[in-house]
């Protein structure tokens, strides 16, 4: 866990690797809960027996589920002290090069790409690569835009 003492110290880290999260195992229960929350019950995610016969040899996580664990991975990677709040502002480029099979472990690698001034704080772009344990290709590559308010 990398800890920054305020926005000035964080801003000075532009271009640096912020860190690597712990591994997180993607479970079928997590996939099913995500399917219920989003209404995406495609068989490749939730029908275990049919998915075993499918192109991935078993059920896979939704791409958006993989993306949605960024806050979990981020919380285990770095922290900026002295903030009133951080808010999600959006995403730039997002790609899902490799599906995440249920039972796989994933982790996030973060790089601080850009920091710009906004009223009350900073707008931050972090480049995330979500790796899959034992796989050459990442599960997700995304530029996450947040606003940090001091």
Coordinates of C-alpha atoms in Angstrom, one line a residue:
X1 CA 0.0 0.0 0.0
X2 CA 1.5 3.3 -1.1
X3 CA 0.3 6.2 1.0
X4 CA 0.5 9.9 -0.1
X5 CA 0.4 12.8 2.2
X6 CA -2.0 15.0 0.3
X7 CA -2.6 16.0 -3.3
X8 CA 0.7 17.8 -3.8
X9 CA 2.7 14.6 -3.0
X10 CA 0.3 12.6 -5.1
X11 CA 0.6 15.0 -8.1
X12 CA 4.4 14.7 -7.9
X13 CA 4.0 11.0 -8.7
X14 CA 2.6 11.5 -12.3
X15 CA 4.2 8.9 -14.6
X16 CA 5.0 6.5 -11.7
X17 CA 3.6 3.1 -10.9
X18 CA 1.4 3.5 -7.9
X19 CA 1.5 -0.1 -6.9
X20 CA 0.0 -3.6 -7.3
X21 CA -3.1 -4.8 -5.4
X22 CA -3.5 -8.1 -3.6
X23 CA -4.9 -11.0 -5.6
X24 CA -8.7 -11.3 -5.6
X25 CA -10.5 -14.6 -6.5
X26 CA -13.5 -14.2 -8.7
X27 CA -16.2 -16.6 -7.5
X28 CA -19.4 -17.9 -9.1
X29 CA -21.4 -16.3 -6.3
X30 CA -19.9 -12.9 -7.2
X31 CA -20.7 -13.5 -10.9
X32 CA -24.3 -14.6 -10.1
X33 CA -24.8 -11.5 -7.8
X34 CA -23.5 -9.2 -10.6
X35 CA -25.8 -10.9 -13.1
X36 CA -28.8 -10.3 -10.8
X37 CA -27.8 -6.6 -10.3
X38 CA -27.3 -5.9 -14.0
X39 CA -29.9 -8.3 -15.6
X40 CA -27.1 -9.9 -17.7
X41 CA -27.8 -13.6 -17.2
X42 CA -26.0 -14.8 -20.4
X43 CA -25.2 -18.5 -20.1
X44 CA -21.4 -18.0 -20.4
X45 CA -21.6 -16.4 -16.9
X46 CA -24.3 -18.2 -15.0
X47 CA -25.0 -21.7 -16.5
X48 CA -22.1 -23.7 -15.2
X49 CA -22.9 -26.9 -17.1
X50 CA -23.5 -25.2 -20.4
X51 CA -20.5 -23.0 -20.0
X52 CA -18.3 -26.1 -19.5
X53 CA -19.2 -27.0 -23.1
X54 CA -18.7 -23.5 -24.3
X55 CA -15.7 -21.7 -25.8
X56 CA -14.0 -21.0 -22.4
X57 CA -14.4 -24.4 -20.8
X58 CA -16.4 -22.9 -17.9
X59 CA -18.2 -19.8 -16.7
X60 CA -16.5 -16.5 -17.1
X61 CA -16.9 -13.2 -15.3
X62 CA -18.7 -10.3 -17.0
X63 CA -16.3 -7.8 -18.5
X64 CA -18.1 -5.1 -16.5
X65 CA -17.8 -7.1 -13.3
X66 CA -14.0 -7.2 -13.9
X67 CA -14.1 -3.4 -14.4
X68 CA -16.3 -2.8 -11.4
X69 CA -13.7 -4.3 -9.0
X70 CA -11.4 -1.3 -9.6
X71 CA -12.4 0.4 -6.3
X72 CA -11.6 -2.9 -4.5
X73 CA -8.2 -3.1 -6.2
X74 CA -7.5 0.6 -5.8
X75 CA -8.2 0.5 -2.0
X76 CA -5.5 -2.2 -1.7
X77 CA -3.0 -0.3 -3.9
X78 CA -2.7 3.3 -2.8
X79 CA -4.3 6.0 -0.6
X80 CA -4.2 9.8 -0.6
X81 CA -4.5 11.2 2.9
X82 CA -6.2 14.6 3.7
X83 CA -9.1 14.3 1.2
X84 CA -12.7 15.2 1.9
X85 CA -13.8 12.7 -0.8
X86 CA -13.0 11.0 -4.0
X87 CA -15.6 10.6 -6.8
X88 CA -15.8 8.6 -9.9
X89 CA -15.8 10.9 -12.9
X90 CA -15.7 8.2 -15.7
X91 CA -13.5 6.2 -17.9
X92 CA -11.4 6.8 -21.0
X93 CA -10.3 3.8 -22.9
X94 CA -11.4 0.4 -21.7
X95 CA -10.6 -3.0 -23.2
X96 CA -11.1 -6.6 -22.1
X97 CA -8.3 -8.6 -23.9
X98 CA -8.8 -11.9 -21.9
X99 CA -11.9 -13.3 -20.2
X100 CA -11.7 -14.1 -16.5
X101 CA -12.7 -17.7 -15.7
X102 CA -14.6 -18.2 -12.5
X103 CA -12.1 -19.3 -9.8
X104 CA -9.3 -17.2 -11.3
X105 CA -7.3 -14.7 -9.3
X106 CA -7.0 -11.2 -10.5
X107 CA -5.0 -8.1 -9.3
X108 CA -4.6 -4.5 -10.4
X109 CA -1.5 -2.6 -11.4
X110 CA -1.9 1.2 -11.3
X111 CA 0.0 4.0 -12.9
X112 CA -0.7 7.6 -12.3
X113 CA -1.1 9.0 -15.9
X114 CA -2.3 12.5 -15.4
X115 CA -3.4 15.1 -12.7
X116 CA -5.1 18.3 -13.5
X117 CA -6.6 21.1 -11.4
X118 CA -10.4 21.3 -10.9
X119 CA -12.3 23.5 -8.4
X120 CA -11.7 22.1 -5.0
X121 CA -9.1 19.5 -5.9
X122 CA -7.7 17.5 -8.8
X123 CA -8.9 15.3 -11.6
X124 CA -6.9 12.2 -11.9
X125 CA -6.4 9.6 -14.6
X126 CA -5.0 6.3 -13.5
X127 CA -4.1 3.6 -16.0
X128 CA -5.1 0.2 -14.7
X129 CA -4.1 -3.2 -15.9
X130 CA -6.0 -6.0 -14.3
X131 CA -3.9 -9.1 -14.5
X132 CA -5.0 -12.8 -14.3
X133 CA -2.8 -15.1 -12.4
X134 CA -1.1 -17.5 -14.8
X135 CA -2.3 -15.7 -18.0
X136 CA -0.1 -13.7 -20.4
X137 CA -2.9 -11.3 -21.4
X138 CA -4.6 -9.0 -18.9
X139 CA -8.3 -9.2 -18.2
X140 CA -8.8 -5.5 -18.5
X141 CA -6.9 -2.3 -19.4
X142 CA -8.6 0.9 -18.5
X143 CA -8.0 4.6 -17.9
X144 CA -10.1 5.5 -14.8
X145 CA -10.9 9.2 -14.2
X146 CA -11.6 10.3 -10.6
X147 CA -11.9 13.6 -8.8
X148 CA -10.1 14.0 -5.5
X149 CA -11.5 16.8 -3.4
X150 CA -9.4 18.3 -0.6

